[in-house]
Amino acid sequence: MPPLISLLALALVAASPVAQAHPKGLYDTQQQAEQRAKELGCEGVHQNQGQWMPCSNEAALHHHLRHH
């Protein structure tokens, strides 16, 4: 793959909404997301694109990330 195309492909992946919004908020297991939820002080977990995220929904997660 030519270098320019490789860089464009990498930029598209990095610019995805999930990558921008939650660079460290996606977890492979429910248990990992529950642990992070405790650290953030929120309740529950939810799934996003096959992975787990802390807090009961994304609005709560964003709220707790801003205040943590």
mmCIF file with all atom_site columns, N, CA, C and O in Angstrom, residues 34-55:
data_model
loop_
_atom_site.group_PDB
_atom_site.id
_atom_site.type_symbol
_atom_site.label_atom_id
_atom_site.label_alt_id
_atom_site.label_comp_id
_atom_site.label_asym_id
_atom_site.label_entity_id
_atom_site.label_seq_id
_atom_site.pdbx_PDB_ins_code
_atom_site.Cartn_x
_atom_site.Cartn_y
_atom_site.Cartn_z
_atom_site.occupancy
_atom_site.B_iso_or_equiv
_atom_site.pdbx_formal_charge
_atom_site.auth_seq_id
_atom_site.auth_comp_id
_atom_site.auth_asym_id
_atom_site.auth_atom_id
_atom_site.pdbx_PDB_model_num
ATOM 1  N N  . GLU A 1 34 ? -16.977 -2.575 34.700 1.00 0.00 ? 34 GLU A N  1
ATOM 2  C CA . GLU A 1 34 ? -17.534 -2.373 36.042 1.00 0.00 ? 34 GLU A CA 1
ATOM 3  C C  . GLU A 1 34 ? -16.489 -1.788 36.988 1.00 0.00 ? 34 GLU A C  1
ATOM 4  O O  . GLU A 1 34 ? -16.795 -0.907 37.791 1.00 0.00 ? 34 GLU A O  1
ATOM 5  N N  . GLN A 1 35 ? -15.259 -2.258 36.886 1.00 0.00 ? 35 GLN A N  1
ATOM 6  C CA . GLN A 1 35 ? -14.190 -1.728 37.724 1.00 0.00 ? 35 GLN A CA 1
ATOM 7  C C  . GLN A 1 35 ? -13.960 -0.250 37.414 1.00 0.00 ? 35 GLN A C  1
ATOM 8  O O  . GLN A 1 35 ? -13.821 0.569  38.309 1.00 0.00 ? 35 GLN A O  1
ATOM 9  N N  . ARG A 1 36 ? -13.937 0.109  36.130 1.00 0.00 ? 36 ARG A N  1
ATOM 10 C CA . ARG A 1 36 ? -13.731 1.509  35.750 1.00 0.00 ? 36 ARG A CA 1
ATOM 11 C C  . ARG A 1 36 ? -14.914 2.364  36.201 1.00 0.00 ? 36 ARG A C  1
ATOM 12 O O  . ARG A 1 36 ? -14.727 3.511  36.627 1.00 0.00 ? 36 ARG A O  1
ATOM 13 N N  . ALA A 1 37 ? -16.126 1.807  36.150 1.00 0.00 ? 37 ALA A N  1
ATOM 14 C CA . ALA A 1 37 ? -17.304 2.543  36.614 1.00 0.00 ? 37 ALA A CA 1
ATOM 15 C C  . ALA A 1 37 ? -17.169 2.886  38.098 1.00 0.00 ? 37 ALA A C  1
ATOM 16 O O  . ALA A 1 37 ? -17.473 4.006  38.518 1.00 0.00 ? 37 ALA A O  1
ATOM 17 N N  . LYS A 1 38 ? -16.671 1.945  38.889 1.00 0.00 ? 38 LYS A N  1
ATOM 18 C CA . LYS A 1 38 ? -16.442 2.206  40.315 1.00 0.00 ? 38 LYS A CA 1
ATOM 19 C C  . LYS A 1 38 ? -15.437 3.325  40.503 1.00 0.00 ? 38 LYS A C  1
ATOM 20 O O  . LYS A 1 38 ? -15.605 4.205  41.346 1.00 0.00 ? 38 LYS A O  1
ATOM 21 N N  . GLU A 1 39 ? -14.362 3.301  39.699 1.00 0.00 ? 39 GLU A N  1
ATOM 22 C CA . GLU A 1 39 ? -13.334 4.340  39.797 1.00 0.00 ? 39 GLU A CA 1
ATOM 23 C C  . GLU A 1 39 ? -13.892 5.716  39.445 1.00 0.00 ? 39 GLU A C  1
ATOM 24 O O  . GLU A 1 39 ? -13.509 6.719  40.048 1.00 0.00 ? 39 GLU A O  1
ATOM 25 N N  . LEU A 1 40 ? -14.790 5.759  38.464 1.00 0.00 ? 40 LEU A N  1
ATOM 26 C CA . LEU A 1 40 ? -15.376 7.021  38.032 1.00 0.00 ? 40 LEU A CA 1
ATOM 27 C C  . LEU A 1 40 ? -16.504 7.490  38.948 1.00 0.00 ? 40 LEU A C  1
ATOM 28 O O  . LEU A 1 40 ? -16.888 8.646  38.912 1.00 0.00 ? 40 LEU A O  1
ATOM 29 N N  . GLY A 1 41 ? -17.063 6.557  39.726 1.00 0.00 ? 41 GLY A N  1
ATOM 30 C CA . GLY A 1 41 ? -18.164 6.903  40.613 1.00 0.00 ? 41 GLY A CA 1
ATOM 31 C C  . GLY A 1 41 ? -19.524 6.835  39.947 1.00 0.00 ? 41 GLY A C  1
ATOM 32 O O  . GLY A 1 41 ? -20.483 7.446  40.415 1.00 0.00 ? 41 GLY A O  1
ATOM 33 N N  . CYS A 1 42 ? -19.625 6.089  38.854 1.00 0.00 ? 42 CYS A N  1
ATOM 34 C CA . CYS A 1 42 ? -20.930 5.931  38.208 1.00 0.00 ? 42 CYS A CA 1
ATOM 35 C C  . CYS A 1 42 ? -21.432 4.504  38.404 1.00 0.00 ? 42 CYS A C  1
ATOM 36 O O  . CYS A 1 42 ? -20.699 3.639  38.869 1.00 0.00 ? 42 CYS A O  1
ATOM 37 N N  . GLU A 1 43 ? -22.688 4.298  38.042 1.00 0.00 ? 43 GLU A N  1
ATOM 38 C CA . GLU A 1 43 ? -23.301 2.980  38.227 1.00 0.00 ? 43 GLU A CA 1
ATOM 39 C C  . GLU A 1 43 ? -23.549 2.319  36.877 1.00 0.00 ? 43 GLU A C  1
ATOM 40 O O  . GLU A 1 43 ? -23.889 2.970  35.904 1.00 0.00 ? 43 GLU A O  1
ATOM 41 N N  . GLY A 1 44 ? -23.398 1.007  36.857 1.00 0.00 ? 44 GLY A N  1
ATOM 42 C CA . GLY A 1 44 ? -23.727 0.219  35.684 1.00 0.00 ? 44 GLY A CA 1
ATOM 43 C C  . GLY A 1 44 ? -22.671 0.256  34.599 1.00 0.00 ? 44 GLY A C  1
ATOM 44 O O  . GLY A 1 44 ? -21.648 0.935  34.708 1.00 0.00 ? 44 GLY A O  1
ATOM 45 N N  . VAL A 1 45 ? -22.935 -0.504 33.553 1.00 0.00 ? 45 VAL A N  1
ATOM 46 C CA . VAL A 1 45 ? -22.101 -0.568 32.357 1.00 0.00 ? 45 VAL A CA 1
ATOM 47 C C  . VAL A 1 45 ? -23.030 -0.700 31.157 1.00 0.00 ? 45 VAL A C  1
ATOM 48 O O  . VAL A 1 45 ? -24.208 -0.997 31.309 1.00 0.00 ? 45 VAL A O  1
ATOM 49 N N  . HIS A 1 46 ? -22.504 -0.466 29.975 1.00 0.00 ? 46 HIS A N  1
ATOM 50 C CA . HIS A 1 46 ? -23.285 -0.663 28.762 1.00 0.00 ? 46 HIS A CA 1
ATOM 51 C C  . HIS A 1 46 ? -22.365 -1.143 27.650 1.00 0.00 ? 46 HIS A C  1
ATOM 52 O O  . HIS A 1 46 ? -21.151 -1.050 27.764 1.00 0.00 ? 46 HIS A O  1
ATOM 53 N N  . GLN A 1 47 ? -22.985 -1.673 26.597 1.00 0.00 ? 47 GLN A N  1
ATOM 54 C CA . GLN A 1 47 ? -22.198 -2.174 25.475 1.00 0.00 ? 47 GLN A CA 1
ATOM 55 C C  . GLN A 1 47 ? -22.218 -1.175 24.326 1.00 0.00 ? 47 GLN A C  1
ATOM 56 O O  . GLN A 1 47 ? -23.200 -0.450 24.122 1.00 0.00 ? 47 GLN A O  1
ATOM 57 N N  . ASN A 1 48 ? -21.098 -1.145 23.589 1.00 0.00 ? 48 ASN A N  1
ATOM 58 C CA . ASN A 1 48 ? -20.965 -0.288 22.425 1.00 0.00 ? 48 ASN A CA 1
ATOM 59 C C  . ASN A 1 48 ? -20.115 -1.027 21.411 1.00 0.00 ? 48 ASN A C  1
ATOM 60 O O  . ASN A 1 48 ? -18.949 -1.327 21.672 1.00 0.00 ? 48 ASN A O  1
ATOM 61 N N  . GLN A 1 49 ? -20.694 -1.345 20.286 1.00 0.00 ? 49 GLN A N  1
ATOM 62 C CA . GLN A 1 49 ? -20.000 -2.030 19.197 1.00 0.00 ? 49 GLN A CA 1
ATOM 63 C C  . GLN A 1 49 ? -19.281 -3.291 19.669 1.00 0.00 ? 49 GLN A C  1
ATOM 64 O O  . GLN A 1 49 ? -18.120 -3.535 19.331 1.00 0.00 ? 49 GLN A O  1
ATOM 65 N N  . GLY A 1 50 ? -19.952 -4.074 20.486 1.00 0.00 ? 50 GLY A N  1
ATOM 66 C CA . GLY A 1 50 ? -19.407 -5.352 20.922 1.00 0.00 ? 50 GLY A CA 1
ATOM 67 C C  . GLY A 1 50 ? -18.426 -5.278 22.073 1.00 0.00 ? 50 GLY A C  1
ATOM 68 O O  . GLY A 1 50 ? -17.869 -6.287 22.472 1.00 0.00 ? 50 GLY A O  1
ATOM 69 N N  . GLN A 1 51 ? -18.187 -4.073 22.607 1.00 0.00 ? 51 GLN A N  1
ATOM 70 C CA . GLN A 1 51 ? -17.303 -3.938 23.750 1.00 0.00 ? 51 GLN A CA 1
ATOM 71 C C  . GLN A 1 51 ? -18.085 -3.300 24.899 1.00 0.00 ? 51 GLN A C  1
ATOM 72 O O  . GLN A 1 51 ? -19.189 -2.817 24.720 1.00 0.00 ? 51 GLN A O  1
ATOM 73 N N  . TRP A 1 52 ? -17.482 -3.293 26.070 1.00 0.00 ? 52 TRP A N  1
ATOM 74 C CA . TRP A 1 52 ? -18.139 -2.797 27.269 1.00 0.00 ? 52 TRP A CA 1
ATOM 75 C C  . TRP A 1 52 ? -17.609 -1.420 27.644 1.00 0.00 ? 52 TRP A C  1
ATOM 76 O O  . TRP A 1 52 ? -16.425 -1.135 27.462 1.00 0.00 ? 52 TRP A O  1
ATOM 77 N N  . MET A 1 53 ? -18.513 -0.599 28.175 1.00 0.00 ? 53 MET A N  1
ATOM 78 C CA . MET A 1 53 ? -18.145 0.744  28.621 1.00 0.00 ? 53 MET A CA 1
ATOM 79 C C  . MET A 1 53 ? -18.699 0.974  30.017 1.00 0.00 ? 53 MET A C  1
ATOM 80 O O  . MET A 1 53 ? -19.769 0.461  30.365 1.00 0.00 ? 53 MET A O  1
ATOM 81 N N  . PRO A 1 54 ? -17.982 1.757  30.833 1.00 0.00 ? 54 PRO A N  1
ATOM 82 C CA . PRO A 1 54 ? -18.480 2.066  32.175 1.00 0.00 ? 54 PRO A CA 1
ATOM 83 C C  . PRO A 1 54 ? -19.686 2.997  32.122 1.00 0.00 ? 54 PRO A C  1
ATOM 84 O O  . PRO A 1 54 ? -19.905 3.679  31.131 1.00 0.00 ? 54 PRO A O  1
ATOM 85 N N  . CYS A 1 55 ? -20.439 3.030  33.196 1.00 0.00 ? 55 CYS A N  1
ATOM 86 C CA . CYS A 1 55 ? -21.637 3.860  33.388 1.00 0.00 ? 55 CYS A CA 1
ATOM 87 C C  . CYS A 1 55 ? -22.819 3.267  32.615 1.00 0.00 ? 55 CYS A C  1
ATOM 88 O O  . CYS A 1 55 ? -22.641 2.512  31.662 1.00 0.00 ? 55 CYS A O  1
#
